[in-house]
């Protein structure tokens, strides 16, 4: 089972590299050499480190049980499993994910001109137990964490926990001058379609990222969402979408729904763990012995996290 997991991880890594080099993903039909279990362990440590840095103060400890299951321990004492070790199809991963499923597909920070394959959706898998702990476990709790962020002339509600509203504010400060210079870019941003909305994802019983107040929909177009339009029309809209908007949001730790195979082009979501994983770990050759290579090691907080991970998972 672990071998299969490793294989899935390796396939994702290859898809990522192929996309980065603009090689068709179909070229994936290569013979895979089975890597060692060290690859799995190193990936787990990297995923947990990204989560700890991205959600500073929310994860206080790590535990490996006698049975070999790894948990992160939240500030409240709640334990959240890293890998349930079940073999799951994609649908089940979305429905019943663990943290490993959530972190598995690496968000691409490079420019794309074509839609991603429909099963490539980094960020669409969300562990609700985790987001409940960080942003609020009920509508009432989420609402109590909301604050107003001014974008242009209007204010929009966003979650103030884990610096989400600060990140939106910072993205806005950079974005507004750009929209003032270009009416073309302005038309992709305004009118803003919405931020906080306590609702489920259309056609599912799962909460949307909007329910936590960590997502923003910019100006609406009928070809923005995979379920409203054809891939052909979606791809046309994607090709037009201003790179500057994407760059500014990604710089501020938002992922873009346009980089999902099941595209959601007007949607930006605050997911610092995924941006971190992509930024620090995926643009360099893999070093299993030094699983944390690439991280900023002059940072005392990061060093403490690495020490904790080494202590608890070795
Ligand atoms: Zn949205």
Short mmCIF file of C-alpha atoms in Angstrom, two decimals, residues 40-251:
data_model
loop_
_atom_site.label_atom_id
_atom_site.label_comp_id
_atom_site.label_asym_id
_atom_site.label_seq_id
_atom_site.Cartn_x
_atom_site.Cartn_y
_atom_site.Cartn_z
CA UNK A 40 7.28 8.88 1.27
CA UNK A 41 8.75 9.86 4.66
CA UNK A 42 10.50 12.93 3.22
CA UNK A 43 7.31 14.05 1.47
CA UNK A 44 5.36 13.64 4.70
CA UNK A 45 7.86 15.77 6.62
CA UNK A 46 7.79 18.42 3.91
CA UNK A 47 3.98 18.50 3.87
CA UNK A 48 3.80 18.87 7.65
CA UNK A 49 6.49 21.57 7.64
CA UNK A 50 4.56 23.54 5.00
CA UNK A 51 1.39 23.26 7.09
CA UNK A 52 3.20 24.39 10.26
CA UNK A 53 4.74 27.42 8.56
CA UNK A 54 1.55 28.32 6.69
CA UNK A 55 -0.64 28.05 9.80
CA UNK A 56 1.74 29.31 12.47
CA UNK A 57 0.56 28.69 15.99
CA UNK A 58 -2.33 26.40 14.97
CA UNK A 59 -0.32 23.17 14.93
CA UNK A 60 1.37 22.57 18.27
CA UNK A 61 2.63 18.99 18.07
CA UNK A 62 3.06 15.86 15.96
CA UNK A 63 2.53 12.26 16.96
CA UNK A 64 3.32 8.86 15.42
CA UNK A 65 1.23 6.06 16.91
CA UNK A 66 2.44 2.48 17.55
CA UNK A 67 0.42 1.45 14.49
CA UNK A 68 2.41 3.93 12.41
CA UNK A 69 -0.27 6.56 11.84
CA UNK A 70 0.93 10.17 11.97
CA UNK A 71 -1.22 12.93 13.44
CA UNK A 72 -0.80 16.66 13.74
CA UNK A 73 -2.10 18.12 16.99
CA UNK A 74 -3.97 21.38 16.80
CA UNK A 75 -3.94 24.19 19.36
CA UNK A 76 -7.32 22.98 20.70
CA UNK A 77 -5.90 19.47 21.26
CA UNK A 78 -7.70 18.03 18.22
CA UNK A 79 -5.71 15.38 16.38
CA UNK A 80 -5.86 15.31 12.58
CA UNK A 81 -4.49 12.33 10.69
CA UNK A 82 -1.83 12.88 8.03
CA UNK A 83 -2.38 9.68 6.05
CA UNK A 84 -5.24 7.23 6.69
CA UNK A 85 -3.38 4.74 4.39
CA UNK A 86 -6.58 3.90 2.53
CA UNK A 87 -6.32 3.48 -1.20
CA UNK A 88 -8.81 5.98 -2.63
CA UNK A 89 -10.10 6.97 -6.02
CA UNK A 90 -10.09 10.72 -6.72
CA UNK A 91 -13.80 11.13 -5.86
CA UNK A 92 -13.22 9.54 -2.47
CA UNK A 93 -10.19 11.74 -1.84
CA UNK A 94 -12.38 14.79 -2.37
CA UNK A 95 -15.18 13.36 -0.22
CA UNK A 96 -13.07 11.92 2.57
CA UNK A 97 -9.58 13.35 2.43
CA UNK A 98 -6.63 13.24 4.79
CA UNK A 99 -3.87 15.87 4.90
CA UNK A 100 -1.71 13.82 2.57
CA UNK A 101 -4.46 13.87 -0.08
CA UNK A 102 -4.86 17.63 0.43
CA UNK A 103 -1.13 18.29 -0.11
CA UNK A 104 -0.55 15.66 -2.81
CA UNK A 105 -0.98 17.57 -6.06
CA UNK A 106 1.57 20.36 -6.29
CA UNK A 107 0.08 23.72 -7.24
CA UNK A 108 1.84 25.07 -10.37
CA UNK A 109 3.34 28.53 -9.87
CA UNK A 110 4.29 28.84 -13.54
CA UNK A 111 2.09 30.41 -16.23
CA UNK A 112 -0.34 28.14 -18.00
CA UNK A 113 -1.98 28.76 -21.35
CA UNK A 114 -4.01 25.56 -21.55
CA UNK A 115 -6.44 24.00 -19.08
CA UNK A 116 -5.03 21.40 -16.71
CA UNK A 117 -6.24 17.77 -17.04
CA UNK A 118 -9.62 17.37 -15.32
CA UNK A 119 -8.16 15.21 -12.53
CA UNK A 120 -5.50 17.80 -11.67
CA UNK A 121 -7.03 20.12 -9.05
CA UNK A 122 -4.47 21.17 -6.42
CA UNK A 123 -6.38 22.83 -3.58
CA UNK A 124 -9.84 21.45 -4.37
CA UNK A 125 -9.27 18.75 -1.75
CA UNK A 126 -9.83 20.27 1.69
CA UNK A 127 -9.66 18.63 5.12
CA UNK A 128 -12.61 20.28 6.83
CA UNK A 129 -11.51 19.34 10.36
CA UNK A 130 -8.41 21.40 9.71
CA UNK A 131 -10.19 24.48 8.32
CA UNK A 132 -12.77 24.30 11.13
CA UNK A 133 -9.91 24.57 13.62
CA UNK A 134 -8.26 27.52 11.90
CA UNK A 135 -11.17 29.62 10.61
CA UNK A 136 -14.20 28.54 12.66
CA UNK A 137 -16.20 25.34 13.05
CA UNK A 138 -19.67 26.83 12.54
CA UNK A 139 -21.25 29.73 10.69
CA UNK A 140 -21.41 31.69 13.93
CA UNK A 141 -17.73 31.05 14.69
CA UNK A 142 -16.62 31.98 11.17
CA UNK A 143 -18.73 35.16 11.27
CA UNK A 144 -17.10 36.17 14.54
CA UNK A 145 -13.69 35.97 12.81
CA UNK A 146 -14.65 38.08 9.78
CA UNK A 147 -13.34 41.54 9.11
CA UNK A 148 -13.88 44.07 6.32
CA UNK A 149 -11.33 44.47 3.55
CA UNK A 150 -11.77 47.52 1.36
CA UNK A 151 -11.34 46.83 -2.34
CA UNK A 152 -11.90 49.91 -4.47
CA UNK A 153 -15.00 51.64 -3.13
CA UNK A 154 -16.59 48.63 -1.45
CA UNK A 155 -15.79 46.54 1.62
CA UNK A 156 -15.75 42.76 1.55
CA UNK A 157 -15.82 40.33 4.48
CA UNK A 158 -12.81 38.05 4.90
CA UNK A 159 -11.53 35.84 7.72
CA UNK A 160 -9.00 37.61 9.94
CA UNK A 161 -7.49 34.36 11.31
CA UNK A 162 -4.14 33.11 10.04
CA UNK A 163 -3.53 36.47 8.31
CA UNK A 164 -6.07 35.68 5.57
CA UNK A 165 -7.60 39.18 5.51
CA UNK A 166 -4.12 40.71 5.72
CA UNK A 167 -3.12 38.71 2.65
CA UNK A 168 -6.19 39.94 0.76
CA UNK A 169 -5.47 43.50 1.84
CA UNK A 170 -1.90 43.20 0.62
CA UNK A 171 -2.98 41.70 -2.73
CA UNK A 172 -5.53 44.52 -3.10
CA UNK A 173 -2.94 47.22 -2.49
CA UNK A 174 -0.89 45.85 -5.35
CA UNK A 175 -3.83 45.12 -7.62
CA UNK A 176 -5.67 48.46 -7.48
CA UNK A 177 -2.92 50.57 -9.16
CA UNK A 178 -2.71 47.93 -11.90
CA UNK A 179 -6.47 48.17 -12.56
CA UNK A 180 -6.22 51.97 -12.61
CA UNK A 181 -3.66 51.79 -15.39
CA UNK A 182 -5.46 49.19 -17.48
CA UNK A 183 -9.20 49.14 -18.17
CA UNK A 184 -8.70 45.64 -19.63
CA UNK A 185 -7.37 44.31 -16.29
CA UNK A 186 -10.00 46.34 -14.42
CA UNK A 187 -12.74 44.48 -16.30
CA UNK A 188 -11.46 41.13 -14.93
CA UNK A 189 -11.48 42.38 -11.33
CA UNK A 190 -14.61 44.57 -11.00
CA UNK A 191 -17.35 44.19 -10.07
CA UNK A 192 -16.17 41.71 -7.45
CA UNK A 193 -18.62 38.79 -7.31
CA UNK A 194 -18.17 37.95 -3.63
CA UNK A 195 -16.10 36.75 -0.70
CA UNK A 196 -17.75 35.28 2.41
CA UNK A 197 -20.86 33.21 1.81
CA UNK A 198 -21.82 30.36 4.14
CA UNK A 199 -22.71 27.85 1.45
CA UNK A 200 -21.87 24.42 0.12
CA UNK A 201 -20.18 23.79 -3.22
CA UNK A 202 -22.84 23.63 -5.95
CA UNK A 203 -24.21 20.09 -6.25
CA UNK A 204 -22.37 18.76 -3.16
CA UNK A 205 -22.78 18.71 0.62
CA UNK A 206 -19.25 20.05 1.15
CA UNK A 207 -18.64 23.58 2.37
CA UNK A 208 -17.11 26.01 -0.10
CA UNK A 209 -13.94 27.92 0.79
CA UNK A 210 -16.25 30.95 0.70
CA UNK A 211 -17.98 29.57 3.81
CA UNK A 212 -14.74 30.11 5.74
CA UNK A 213 -14.24 33.61 4.32
CA UNK A 214 -10.93 32.67 2.66
CA UNK A 215 -11.92 32.93 -1.02
CA UNK A 216 -12.77 35.76 -3.37
CA UNK A 217 -14.56 35.64 -6.72
CA UNK A 218 -13.56 38.47 -9.03
CA UNK A 219 -15.61 39.73 -12.01
CA UNK A 220 -17.97 37.10 -13.38
CA UNK A 221 -17.94 35.63 -16.85
CA UNK A 222 -20.24 32.85 -18.02
CA UNK A 223 -17.24 30.76 -19.09
CA UNK A 224 -15.49 30.85 -15.73
CA UNK A 225 -16.74 27.60 -14.21
CA UNK A 226 -16.27 24.09 -15.54
CA UNK A 227 -19.88 23.16 -14.82
CA UNK A 228 -21.35 26.17 -16.67
CA UNK A 229 -19.47 25.91 -19.94
CA UNK A 230 -17.37 23.74 -22.27
CA UNK A 231 -13.64 23.18 -21.86
CA UNK A 232 -13.14 24.93 -25.19
CA UNK A 233 -14.84 28.14 -24.02
CA UNK A 234 -13.16 27.90 -20.61
CA UNK A 235 -9.79 27.63 -22.27
CA UNK A 236 -10.45 30.79 -24.34
CA UNK A 237 -11.29 32.68 -21.15
CA UNK A 238 -8.19 31.23 -19.45
CA UNK A 239 -5.91 32.40 -22.27
CA UNK A 240 -7.28 35.95 -21.96
CA UNK A 241 -6.95 36.13 -18.18
CA UNK A 242 -4.38 38.79 -17.18
CA UNK A 243 -1.19 37.18 -15.81
CA UNK A 244 -0.67 40.19 -13.57
CA UNK A 245 -3.77 39.38 -11.48
CA UNK A 246 -2.64 35.77 -11.03
CA UNK A 247 0.90 36.81 -10.13
CA UNK A 248 -0.27 39.29 -7.48
CA UNK A 249 -2.60 36.80 -5.80
CA UNK A 250 -0.05 33.95 -5.85
CA UNK A 251 2.58 36.26 -4.38
#
